Amino acid sequence: MDNKSDIKRLLVVSNRLPVTIDKKQEGYIFKESVGGLVSGFSAYFNSLQDTTFSEKDSVWIGWPGISVDVEDQQLISERLSQDFSASPVFLDEVTMDKFYLGFCNKTIWPLFHYFFSLTRFEDDLWEQYVAVNKVFCEAVCRIARPGDVIWIHDYHLMLLPAMLRERMPDAPIGFFLHIPFPDYEIFRQLPRRWGAAILEGLLGADLIGFHTIDYTQYFLNSVTRILGLSHTLGRVRVGGRTVRADTFPMGIDFTKYNNTAKQSRVIRESERLRRLLGDRKIVLSVDRLDYTKGIANRLEAFALFLEQHPEWQEKVILALIVVPSRVGVDQYQSMKRNIDETVGRINGRFGTLRWVPIVYQYRYLPLSPLVALYSASDVALITPLRDGMNLVAKEYVASKADKQGVLILSEMAGAAKELDQAIMVNPNSIEEIADTIKEALEMPAEEQQRRNQSMQVLLAKYDVIRWADLFIKQLLGIREAERKAASKIAGRQVRDSIFNEYKMARKRLILLDYDGTLVPFANEPLLAVPGDCLLETLHKLVSDEQNDVVIVSGRGRETLQQWLGHVPLYMIAEHGAWRKKKSDKWEKIIHMPADWRTQVLPIFQFYVDLLPGSFIEEKDCSIVWHYRKVEKEIAEFRANELKWELINFTLHTDLQVLEGNRILEIRHKLSNKGAAIKPWLDQAAYDFILAAGDDKTDEDLFAILPAEACSIKIGMGDTKAKYIMHSQEDFCGLLAKLAGNEK
Ligand SMILES: O=P(O)(O)OC[C@H]1O[C@H](O[C@H]2O[C@H](CO)[C@@H](O)[C@H](O)[C@H]2O)[C@H](O)[C@@H](O)[C@@H]1O
Ligand SMILES: O=c1ccn([C@@H]2O[C@H](COP(=O)(O)OP(=O)(O)O)[C@@H](O)[C@H]2O)c(=O)[nH]1
Ligand SMILES: [Mg+2]
């Protein structure tokens, strides 16, 4: 990385560049790449000058589609850079065989699309996946400079975010997965070592995007089940950072498709096509050749439709466009043979001298002919067995300038979540597809118009530019929040200045939470006993007459008394329900409503029975349900249920539900650490105030402190405290230093 500037550039990283190189006798030729990622994202990349990115020289880093002889690489790089703002990652054939044709398309692709039986689990493929991700990491590091925003795309590069994070801790890194993220039961089929590495790899990003809410949830679920990390509102804390997983359904360049359809030469081409096909109804099918696309079922369904509805014979044509893809993978080759045979069989069976039922092309169509075909077709039959999104479905609707045409769409495509006016179909049912073909062909014109109108409004609004802008905006927002949080971290300078202020002060107030602040969390509450070192520190602090030290805890008074009673401290127990001044007696501040315990306890008890491993802690003025020993995913589900039950129960009472670190607690609504320490603050006698805590309840305390007070939150997350310290040990180190108890 050089230090040239801090201007924002976008570095797009994907396996495939938007251009693919082909070597012909006459030399290298550059063609547009195939597939939704490129066709969708290029529109955004090409418009970058007008967006968040102030500089034009954004770069797309990726593989150019073939292995290039070493002596030609320089030339190719220059051409790609000048004409396409692209920077190639050169990979030899053997590597690509194991990486792209191998782990990417024989392991991840089939598994993530629920084709378990096609999935290969081979160590050497995995090793090559790791190796190529490293090659990409080097390629990005060579180009990246401070200020760059890095956006990585798709399943080929799932390890890359973490690799880059190690090299560029502060860089904004986004990741978008264009294919489905499968359910945990499927994902866990990957050997644990690979699965964990993939999840950790992805978590190197600041923002991880998916096409649908389901994919996002499945990812978070796997993160919890496999890595043991919990999530709140899509956020995961990992390695001192907050990573966010969120849903961004990819849009298309609506205006491009809609305007192209209105061009006179495209209209002419569309009319020519209709005439050529004998003015028959046209059912269109367009996809890359891929077993996920459900082409075989679609053909069988078309045959069944013709068989069941002979009145439609000679009146309808299936235009089948199959785009060559991944020809090096066996399944793709055998599938091609299969399609050829099926098309031949159906045409042979139903065809007449005047009519070929299926017009089949095995090739890629550029934009204009494709839009002409979209526009000419009466029905689009899009029935993938699984598809991350499926942009063809959106493009078909966008290309309907006259709003005539019916979209039949598989409910297994990500696009089905948005295109709710399509005729939805289960792609596994040949009968169902056959029925919907009839329904589509017979749909009244007004209904077609109404449905397309509604979908076009949505597609025009959530186009690809908006999709990318939202993603980038959110990515930068996360970075900014991280930067703010990092600026609160109490480093050496802050610690030194706290120390100096402490030394210079005449009268000091020190407010200390107990669990998570003075001692680490233990599995059982009664195991969190204070150690000798902590007790020495506290003794030294209280022996200084200039200090008032208050333990402000949620613990019950008996426990505090037993553990700390011999130290002349002020103590607050149960978040303020009880108070004790040095060697005085405990004083009850809060009075609980009659019968509260007999009413609340059975609710908690019920959940202890429901969730083995969870347990109840009873205090004088509160009851706590702990679930820290139970597997997170299951525990959090129950915790949520219990929370709502308790909220309901407490609605018209003086009780309150409190969510803490893997606990739910019922307490009096007046118990609060802020109110509890108010008597000390009212004295206004202090010229140094230090407060420390780790949990939500400590925020009440931070909130009430005067501006000049020094407040420290232990651990990350949103806080009203002035500073953050990473660990409880760090904080105890500072406290020991103040007390003069450094070891
Ligand atoms: O690069 P290839 O191996 O030739 O494959 C082409 C692309 O196919 C996949 O596209 C996906 O992205 C689309 C846009 O988000 C989405 O609509 C579709 O459902 C996905 O399958 C693949 O994800 C790309 O990486 C490939 O380049
Ligand atoms: O002959 C063709 C067939 C398809 N496409 C484009 O290829 C993309 C396919 O994306 P989709 O999301 O439907 O599926 P993927 O191939 O990415 O799985 C779409 O943008 C199509 O416009 C094309 O340009 N020419
Ligand atoms: Mg605490």
PDB file of N, CA, C and O and ligand atoms in Angstrom, residues 513-517 521 673 693-695 697-698, ligand 3:
ATOM      1  N   ASP A 513     -18.690  -0.765  39.237  1.00  0.00           N
ATOM      2  CA  ASP A 513     -19.568  -1.932  39.045  1.00  0.00           C
ATOM      3  C   ASP A 513     -18.751  -3.166  39.474  1.00  0.00           C
ATOM      4  O   ASP A 513     -17.516  -3.092  39.577  1.00  0.00           O
ATOM      5  N   TYR A 514     -19.406  -4.283  39.714  1.00  0.00           N
ATOM      6  CA  TYR A 514     -18.644  -5.455  40.162  1.00  0.00           C
ATOM      7  C   TYR A 514     -18.383  -6.439  39.011  1.00  0.00           C
ATOM      8  O   TYR A 514     -17.304  -6.440  38.420  1.00  0.00           O
ATOM      9  N   ASP A 515     -19.417  -7.247  38.612  1.00  0.00           N
ATOM     10  CA  ASP A 515     -19.197  -8.275  37.576  1.00  0.00           C
ATOM     11  C   ASP A 515     -18.849  -7.649  36.236  1.00  0.00           C
ATOM     12  O   ASP A 515     -19.508  -6.711  35.792  1.00  0.00           O
ATOM     13  N   GLY A 516     -17.851  -8.199  35.599  1.00  0.00           N
ATOM     14  CA  GLY A 516     -17.477  -7.702  34.270  1.00  0.00           C
ATOM     15  C   GLY A 516     -16.603  -6.465  34.350  1.00  0.00           C
ATOM     16  O   GLY A 516     -16.082  -6.004  33.340  1.00  0.00           O
ATOM     17  N   THR A 517     -16.466  -5.902  35.566  1.00  0.00           N
ATOM     18  CA  THR A 517     -15.660  -4.686  35.720  1.00  0.00           C
ATOM     19  C   THR A 517     -14.482  -4.965  36.671  1.00  0.00           C
ATOM     20  O   THR A 517     -13.324  -4.752  36.327  1.00  0.00           O
ATOM     21  N   PHE A 521     -16.650 -12.590  34.225  1.00  0.00           N
ATOM     22  CA  PHE A 521     -17.865 -13.390  34.396  1.00  0.00           C
ATOM     23  C   PHE A 521     -17.517 -14.845  34.677  1.00  0.00           C
ATOM     24  O   PHE A 521     -16.571 -15.384  34.118  1.00  0.00           O
ATOM     25  N   LYS A 673     -29.036   2.342  38.799  1.00  0.00           N
ATOM     26  CA  LYS A 673     -27.736   2.732  39.348  1.00  0.00           C
ATOM     27  C   LYS A 673     -27.528   4.246  39.358  1.00  0.00           C
ATOM     28  O   LYS A 673     -26.806   4.775  40.202  1.00  0.00           O
ATOM     29  N   GLY A 693     -18.026   0.550  34.367  1.00  0.00           N
ATOM     30  CA  GLY A 693     -19.034  -0.511  34.298  1.00  0.00           C
ATOM     31  C   GLY A 693     -19.011  -1.159  32.923  1.00  0.00           C
ATOM     32  O   GLY A 693     -18.408  -0.617  31.991  1.00  0.00           O
ATOM     33  N   ASP A 694     -19.666  -2.314  32.810  1.00  0.00           N
ATOM     34  CA  ASP A 694     -19.581  -3.043  31.543  1.00  0.00           C
ATOM     35  C   ASP A 694     -20.940  -3.293  30.902  1.00  0.00           C
ATOM     36  O   ASP A 694     -21.014  -3.723  29.764  1.00  0.00           O
ATOM     37  N   ASP A 695     -22.012  -3.056  31.619  1.00  0.00           N
ATOM     38  CA  ASP A 695     -23.301  -3.578  31.160  1.00  0.00           C
ATOM     39  C   ASP A 695     -24.304  -2.452  30.925  1.00  0.00           C
ATOM     40  O   ASP A 695     -24.026  -1.295  31.206  1.00  0.00           O
ATOM     41  N   THR A 697     -26.929  -1.732  32.590  1.00  0.00           N
ATOM     42  CA  THR A 697     -27.365  -1.047  33.810  1.00  0.00           C
ATOM     43  C   THR A 697     -26.370   0.050  34.202  1.00  0.00           C
ATOM     44  O   THR A 697     -26.735   1.000  34.892  1.00  0.00           O
ATOM     45  N   ASP A 698     -25.136  -0.088  33.754  1.00  0.00           N
ATOM     46  CA  ASP A 698     -24.136   0.931  34.091  1.00  0.00           C
ATOM     47  C   ASP A 698     -24.322   2.209  33.277  1.00  0.00           C
ATOM     48  O   ASP A 698     -23.808   3.261  33.639  1.00  0.00           O
TER      49      ASP A 698
HETATM   50 MG    MG B   3     -21.189  -5.490  35.329  1.00  0.00          MG
END
